[in-house]
Amino acid sequence: PEVVGERAFARFERHVEAALAGRAVEFETAIPYDRIGTRYVRAAYTPERDAAGAVVGLVAAIHDVTDRRRAEDGLR
């Protein structure tokens, strides 16, 4: 929340928690960033495990898909 803002973090917090609980997750959503406004992102979070299999963090791949989403909305 300190980096992206409370509202933005609230949008993807459950996905972070799922990955830290050991589940890989993928999602696409609008994130209301405080500094840059709302951006659409497609993200995949994968748990990072140590040699014993315990989750020690997560790896995130996040793609800004705002332009694509706006183009799709324009076609509707």
CSV table of C-alpha atoms in Angstrom, one decimal:
chain,number,residue,atom,x,y,z
A,1,PRO,CA,0.0,0.0,0.0
A,2,GLU,CA,2.9,2.4,0.6
A,3,VAL,CA,4.1,2.1,-3.0
A,4,VAL,CA,0.8,1.9,-5.0
A,5,GLY,CA,-1.7,3.4,-2.6
A,6,GLU,CA,-4.4,1.9,-0.4
A,7,ARG,CA,-7.1,1.8,-3.1
A,8,ALA,CA,-4.8,0.1,-5.7
A,9,PHE,CA,-3.5,-2.4,-3.2
A,10,ALA,CA,-7.1,-3.3,-2.1
A,11,ARG,CA,-7.8,-4.4,-5.7
A,12,PHE,CA,-5.1,-7.0,-5.9
A,13,GLU,CA,-4.4,-7.8,-2.2
A,14,ARG,CA,-6.4,-11.1,-2.3
A,15,HIS,CA,-4.4,-12.3,-5.2
A,16,VAL,CA,-1.1,-11.6,-3.4
A,17,GLU,CA,-2.5,-13.4,-0.4
A,18,ALA,CA,-3.5,-16.4,-2.6
A,19,ALA,CA,0.0,-16.6,-4.1
A,20,LEU,CA,1.6,-16.4,-0.6
A,21,ALA,CA,-0.7,-19.2,0.5
A,22,GLY,CA,0.8,-21.3,-2.3
A,23,ARG,CA,-1.6,-20.9,-5.2
A,24,ALA,CA,-0.7,-19.5,-8.7
A,25,VAL,CA,-3.2,-16.9,-9.8
A,26,GLU,CA,-3.9,-14.9,-13.0
A,27,PHE,CA,-6.3,-12.0,-13.3
A,28,GLU,CA,-7.1,-8.9,-15.2
A,29,THR,CA,-8.6,-5.8,-13.5
A,30,ALA,CA,-8.7,-2.0,-13.3
A,31,ILE,CA,-6.3,-0.7,-10.7
A,32,PRO,CA,-7.0,2.8,-9.3
A,33,TYR,CA,-3.4,4.1,-8.8
A,34,ASP,CA,-3.2,7.4,-6.8
A,35,ARG,CA,-0.4,8.9,-9.0
A,36,ILE,CA,-1.2,7.8,-12.5
A,37,GLY,CA,-4.9,7.1,-12.4
A,38,THR,CA,-6.7,4.0,-13.3
A,39,ARG,CA,-4.8,1.4,-15.4
A,40,TYR,CA,-5.9,-2.0,-16.6
A,41,VAL,CA,-3.5,-4.8,-15.8
A,42,ARG,CA,-3.1,-8.5,-16.6
A,43,ALA,CA,-1.1,-10.2,-13.9
A,44,ALA,CA,0.1,-13.6,-12.9
A,45,TYR,CA,1.5,-14.3,-9.5
A,46,THR,CA,3.4,-17.5,-8.8
A,47,PRO,CA,4.5,-18.6,-5.4
A,48,GLU,CA,8.3,-18.8,-4.9
A,49,ARG,CA,9.3,-21.8,-2.8
A,50,ASP,CA,12.5,-22.7,-1.0
A,51,ALA,CA,14.2,-26.1,-1.3
A,52,ALA,CA,11.9,-27.6,1.3
A,53,GLY,CA,8.8,-26.4,-0.6
A,54,ALA,CA,7.8,-23.6,1.8
A,55,VAL,CA,6.5,-20.4,0.2
A,56,VAL,CA,9.1,-17.6,0.7
A,57,GLY,CA,7.6,-15.0,-1.6
A,58,LEU,CA,6.1,-14.6,-5.0
A,59,VAL,CA,7.0,-13.8,-8.6
A,60,ALA,CA,4.8,-11.3,-10.4
A,61,ALA,CA,4.4,-10.7,-14.1
A,62,ILE,CA,2.3,-7.6,-14.6
A,63,HIS,CA,1.3,-6.2,-18.0
A,64,ASP,CA,-0.4,-2.9,-18.6
A,65,VAL,CA,-3.3,-3.7,-21.0
A,66,THR,CA,-5.0,-0.3,-20.7
A,67,ASP,CA,-4.6,0.6,-24.4
A,68,ARG,CA,-6.1,-2.8,-25.4
A,69,ARG,CA,-9.0,-2.4,-23.0
A,70,ARG,CA,-9.8,1.1,-24.2
A,71,ALA,CA,-9.8,-0.1,-27.8
A,72,GLU,CA,-12.1,-2.9,-27.0
A,73,ASP,CA,-14.4,-0.6,-25.1
A,74,GLY,CA,-14.4,1.8,-28.1
A,75,LEU,CA,-15.5,-1.1,-30.4
A,76,ARG,CA,-18.5,-2.0,-28.2
